[in-house]
Short mmCIF file of C-alpha atoms and ligand atoms in Angstrom, two decimals:
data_model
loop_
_atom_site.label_atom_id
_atom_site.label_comp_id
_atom_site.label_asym_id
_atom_site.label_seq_id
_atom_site.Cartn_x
_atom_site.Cartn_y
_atom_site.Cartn_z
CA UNK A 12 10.29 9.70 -17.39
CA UNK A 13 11.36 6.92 -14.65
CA UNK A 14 9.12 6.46 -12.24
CA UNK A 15 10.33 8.86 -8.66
CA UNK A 16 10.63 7.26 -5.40
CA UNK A 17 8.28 10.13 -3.34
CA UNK A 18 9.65 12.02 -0.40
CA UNK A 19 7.86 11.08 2.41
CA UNK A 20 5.77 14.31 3.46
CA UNK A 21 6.71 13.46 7.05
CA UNK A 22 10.02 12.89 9.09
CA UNK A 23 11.02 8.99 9.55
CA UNK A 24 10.62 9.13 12.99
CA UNK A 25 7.44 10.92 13.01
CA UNK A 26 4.78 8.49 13.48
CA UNK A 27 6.45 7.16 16.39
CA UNK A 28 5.80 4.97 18.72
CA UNK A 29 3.04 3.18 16.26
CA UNK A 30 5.81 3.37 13.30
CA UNK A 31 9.38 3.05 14.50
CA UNK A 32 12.15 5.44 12.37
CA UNK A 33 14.85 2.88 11.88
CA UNK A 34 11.85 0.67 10.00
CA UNK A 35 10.46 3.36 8.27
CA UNK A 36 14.24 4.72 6.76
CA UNK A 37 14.69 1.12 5.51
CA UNK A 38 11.46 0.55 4.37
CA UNK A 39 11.40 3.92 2.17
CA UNK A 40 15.18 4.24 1.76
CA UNK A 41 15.95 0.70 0.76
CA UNK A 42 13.02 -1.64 -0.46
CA UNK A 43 11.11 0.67 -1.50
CA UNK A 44 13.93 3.00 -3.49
CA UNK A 45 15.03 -0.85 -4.64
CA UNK A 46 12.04 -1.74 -5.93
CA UNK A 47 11.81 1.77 -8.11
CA UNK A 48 15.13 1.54 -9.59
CA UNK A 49 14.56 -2.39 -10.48
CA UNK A 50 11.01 -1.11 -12.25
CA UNK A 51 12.75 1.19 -14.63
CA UNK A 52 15.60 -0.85 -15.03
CA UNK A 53 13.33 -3.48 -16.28
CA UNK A 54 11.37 -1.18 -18.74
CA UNK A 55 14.37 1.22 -20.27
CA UNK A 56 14.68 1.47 -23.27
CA UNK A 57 11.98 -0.63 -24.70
CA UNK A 58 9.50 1.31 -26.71
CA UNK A 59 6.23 0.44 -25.88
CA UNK A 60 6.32 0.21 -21.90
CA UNK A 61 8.66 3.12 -20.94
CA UNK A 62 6.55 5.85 -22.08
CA UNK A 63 3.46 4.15 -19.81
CA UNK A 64 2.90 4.67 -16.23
CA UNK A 65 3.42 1.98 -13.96
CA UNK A 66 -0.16 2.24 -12.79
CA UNK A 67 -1.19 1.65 -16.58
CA UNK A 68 1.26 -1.13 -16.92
CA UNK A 69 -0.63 -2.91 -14.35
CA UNK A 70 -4.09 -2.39 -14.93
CA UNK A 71 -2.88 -3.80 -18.01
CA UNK A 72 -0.47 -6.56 -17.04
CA UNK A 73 -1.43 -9.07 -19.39
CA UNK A 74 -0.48 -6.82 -21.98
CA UNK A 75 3.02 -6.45 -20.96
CA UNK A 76 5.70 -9.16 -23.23
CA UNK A 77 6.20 -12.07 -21.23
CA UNK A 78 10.69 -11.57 -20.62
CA UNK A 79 9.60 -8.38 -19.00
CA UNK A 80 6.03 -8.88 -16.91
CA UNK A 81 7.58 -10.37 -13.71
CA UNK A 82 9.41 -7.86 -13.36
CA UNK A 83 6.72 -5.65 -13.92
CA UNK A 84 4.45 -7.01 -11.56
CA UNK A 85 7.10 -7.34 -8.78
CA UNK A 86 8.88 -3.77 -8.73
CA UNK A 87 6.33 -2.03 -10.43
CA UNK A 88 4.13 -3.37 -8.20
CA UNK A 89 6.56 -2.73 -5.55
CA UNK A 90 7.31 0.89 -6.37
CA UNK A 91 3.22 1.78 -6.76
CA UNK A 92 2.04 -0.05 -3.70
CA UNK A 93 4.73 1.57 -1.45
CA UNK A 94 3.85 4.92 -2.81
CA UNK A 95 0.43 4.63 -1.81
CA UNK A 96 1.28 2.91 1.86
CA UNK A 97 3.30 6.15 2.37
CA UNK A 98 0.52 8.20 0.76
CA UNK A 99 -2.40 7.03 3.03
CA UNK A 100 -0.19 7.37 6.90
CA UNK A 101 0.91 10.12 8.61
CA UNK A 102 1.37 11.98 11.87
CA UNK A 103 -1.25 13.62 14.24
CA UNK A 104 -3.56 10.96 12.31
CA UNK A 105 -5.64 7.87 13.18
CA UNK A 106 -8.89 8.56 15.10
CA UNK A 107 -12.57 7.86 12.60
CA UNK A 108 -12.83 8.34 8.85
CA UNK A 109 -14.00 11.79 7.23
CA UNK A 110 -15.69 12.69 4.53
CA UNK A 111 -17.49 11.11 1.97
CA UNK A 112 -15.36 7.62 2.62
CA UNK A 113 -16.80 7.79 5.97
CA UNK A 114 -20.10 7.82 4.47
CA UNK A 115 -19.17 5.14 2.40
CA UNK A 116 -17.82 3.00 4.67
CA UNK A 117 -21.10 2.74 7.53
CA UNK A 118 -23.15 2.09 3.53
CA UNK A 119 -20.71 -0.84 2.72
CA UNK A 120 -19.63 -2.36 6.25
CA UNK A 121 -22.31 -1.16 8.46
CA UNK A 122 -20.29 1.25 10.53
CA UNK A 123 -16.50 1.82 11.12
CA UNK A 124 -16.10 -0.46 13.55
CA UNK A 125 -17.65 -3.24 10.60
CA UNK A 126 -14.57 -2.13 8.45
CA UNK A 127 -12.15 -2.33 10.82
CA UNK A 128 -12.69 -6.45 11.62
CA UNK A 129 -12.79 -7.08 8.15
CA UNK A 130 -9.41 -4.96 7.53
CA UNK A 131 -7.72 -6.65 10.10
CA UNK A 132 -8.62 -9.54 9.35
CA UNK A 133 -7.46 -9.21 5.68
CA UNK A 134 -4.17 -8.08 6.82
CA UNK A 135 -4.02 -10.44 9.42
CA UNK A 136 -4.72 -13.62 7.16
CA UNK A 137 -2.52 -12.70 4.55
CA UNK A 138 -0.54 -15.43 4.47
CA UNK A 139 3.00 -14.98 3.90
CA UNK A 140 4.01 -11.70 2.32
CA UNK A 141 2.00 -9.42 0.85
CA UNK A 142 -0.91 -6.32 1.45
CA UNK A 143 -4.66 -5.66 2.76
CA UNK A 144 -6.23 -2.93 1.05
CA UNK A 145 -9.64 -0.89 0.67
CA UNK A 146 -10.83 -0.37 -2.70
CA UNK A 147 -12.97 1.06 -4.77
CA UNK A 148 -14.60 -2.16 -7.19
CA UNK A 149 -16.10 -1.91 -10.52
CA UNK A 150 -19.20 -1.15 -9.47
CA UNK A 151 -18.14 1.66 -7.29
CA UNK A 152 -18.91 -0.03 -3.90
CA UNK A 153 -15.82 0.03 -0.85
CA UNK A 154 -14.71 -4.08 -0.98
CA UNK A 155 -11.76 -5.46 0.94
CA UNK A 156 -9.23 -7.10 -0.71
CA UNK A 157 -5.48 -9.02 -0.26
CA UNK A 158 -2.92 -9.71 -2.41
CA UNK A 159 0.18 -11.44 -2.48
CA UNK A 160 3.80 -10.71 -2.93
CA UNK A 161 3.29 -7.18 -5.47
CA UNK A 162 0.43 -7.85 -6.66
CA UNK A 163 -1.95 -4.68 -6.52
CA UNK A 164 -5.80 -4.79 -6.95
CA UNK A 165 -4.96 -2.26 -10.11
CA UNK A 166 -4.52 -5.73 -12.15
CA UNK A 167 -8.30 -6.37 -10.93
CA UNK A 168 -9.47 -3.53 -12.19
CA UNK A 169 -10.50 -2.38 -9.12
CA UNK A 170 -9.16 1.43 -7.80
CA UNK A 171 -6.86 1.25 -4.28
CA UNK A 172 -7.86 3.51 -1.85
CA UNK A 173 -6.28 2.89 1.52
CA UNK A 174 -3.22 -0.10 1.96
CA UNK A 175 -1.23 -1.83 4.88
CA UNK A 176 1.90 -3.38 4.22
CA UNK A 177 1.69 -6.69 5.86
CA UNK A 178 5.69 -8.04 4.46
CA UNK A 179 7.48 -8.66 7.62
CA UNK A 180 9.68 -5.92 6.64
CA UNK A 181 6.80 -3.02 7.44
CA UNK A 182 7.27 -3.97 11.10
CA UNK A 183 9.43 -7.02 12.18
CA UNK A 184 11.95 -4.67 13.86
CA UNK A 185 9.57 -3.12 16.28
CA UNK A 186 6.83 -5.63 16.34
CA UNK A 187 8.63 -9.21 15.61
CA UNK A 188 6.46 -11.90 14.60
CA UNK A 189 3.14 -9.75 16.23
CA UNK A 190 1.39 -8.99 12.85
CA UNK A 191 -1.94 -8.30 14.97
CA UNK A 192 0.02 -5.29 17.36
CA UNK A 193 1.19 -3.87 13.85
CA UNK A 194 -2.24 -4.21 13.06
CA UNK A 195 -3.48 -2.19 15.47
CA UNK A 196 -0.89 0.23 15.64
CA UNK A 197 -1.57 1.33 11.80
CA UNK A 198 -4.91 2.61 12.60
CA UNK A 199 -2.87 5.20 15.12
CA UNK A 200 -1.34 6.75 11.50
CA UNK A 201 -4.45 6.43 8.87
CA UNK A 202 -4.38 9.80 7.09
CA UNK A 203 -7.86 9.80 6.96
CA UNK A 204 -8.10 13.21 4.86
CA UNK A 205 -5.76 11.49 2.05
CA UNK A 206 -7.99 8.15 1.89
CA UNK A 207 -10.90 10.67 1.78
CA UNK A 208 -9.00 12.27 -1.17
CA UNK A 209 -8.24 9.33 -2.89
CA UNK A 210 -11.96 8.01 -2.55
CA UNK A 211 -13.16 10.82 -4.07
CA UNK A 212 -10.88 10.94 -7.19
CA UNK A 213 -12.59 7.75 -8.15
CA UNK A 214 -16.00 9.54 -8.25
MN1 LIG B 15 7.03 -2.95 2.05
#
């Protein structure tokens, strides 16, 4: 079955003003819906990687045959990471982690405000294209990580919990070159309640 671009649970111009509609229509409607259709374009047909996820595919990258793992990586990456990003906003959001990720998170960084410098300053140093994300590592402890391009932490072995965009495209519309307002801005959206959920699947 080829991988689905989701429908967003929310309207595009719901998580206005932090997340402008005409960015988020693009974002969903064209690089994101882009990167799904080059994914299974790149694995149809060839027995072997089109009856495995995409999220197997790149835990397992290396195993993937070298004409198609770029590909892989890139809009596989692409159509994961996206579904996620969407996965983890939302309106009427924001405000202090729940839960047992709120736990977590004053164990591993002290207290909320601990996580949030080292977040920002993952997606603020990312240079170039690419995402900041919260994870879950291999020995179960919250770590924050960045990767480049479409790469996802999944390739690490490590279990993505929470994720901001930081491509130009996520915000240049509304925000120009002002990564750090962006920044800022996201926290407005975090669905903490789906983080929470996707913390404690890894448990
Ligand atoms: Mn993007």
């Amino acid at each position: 079955m080829p991988y689905q671009l989701p429908q967003l649970a929310y309207a595009y111009d719901a998580l206005e003003p932090f997340l402008d509609a005409r960015t988020l229509e693009i974002h969903h409607g064209k690089h994101h819906k882009t990167y799904v259709e080059r994914f299974n374009a790149a694995i149809a047909g060839k027995p072997g990687l089109e009856d495995r996820t995409a999220e197997d595919l790149l835990a397992a990258i290396d195993s993937v045959p070298d004409e198609v793992r770029s590909a892989v990586r890139n809009n596989g990456g692409g159509a994961v990471n996206h579904t996620l990003y969407w996965a983890v906003i939302g309106p009427k959001a924001g405000g202090e982690p729940v839960g047992a990720v709120a736990d977590a998170i004053k164990a591993d960084f002290g207290s909320f405000a601990g996580f949030k410098a080292k977040f920002s300053e993952a997606a603020l140093t990312q240079f170039g294209s690419g995402w900041a994300w919260l994870v879950v590592n291999a020995l179960g402890r919250l770590a924050i990580v960045k990767t480049a391009n479409q790469d996802t932490p999944l390739s690490l072995g490590q279990k993505p919990i929470l994720v901001i965009d930081v491509w130009e495209h996520a915000y240049y519309l509304n925000y120009q070159n002002r990564r750090a307002d962006y920044i800022e801005a996201f926290y407005h959206v975090i669905n903490w309640t789906a983080v929470n959920r996707f913390y404690s699947a890894t448990k």
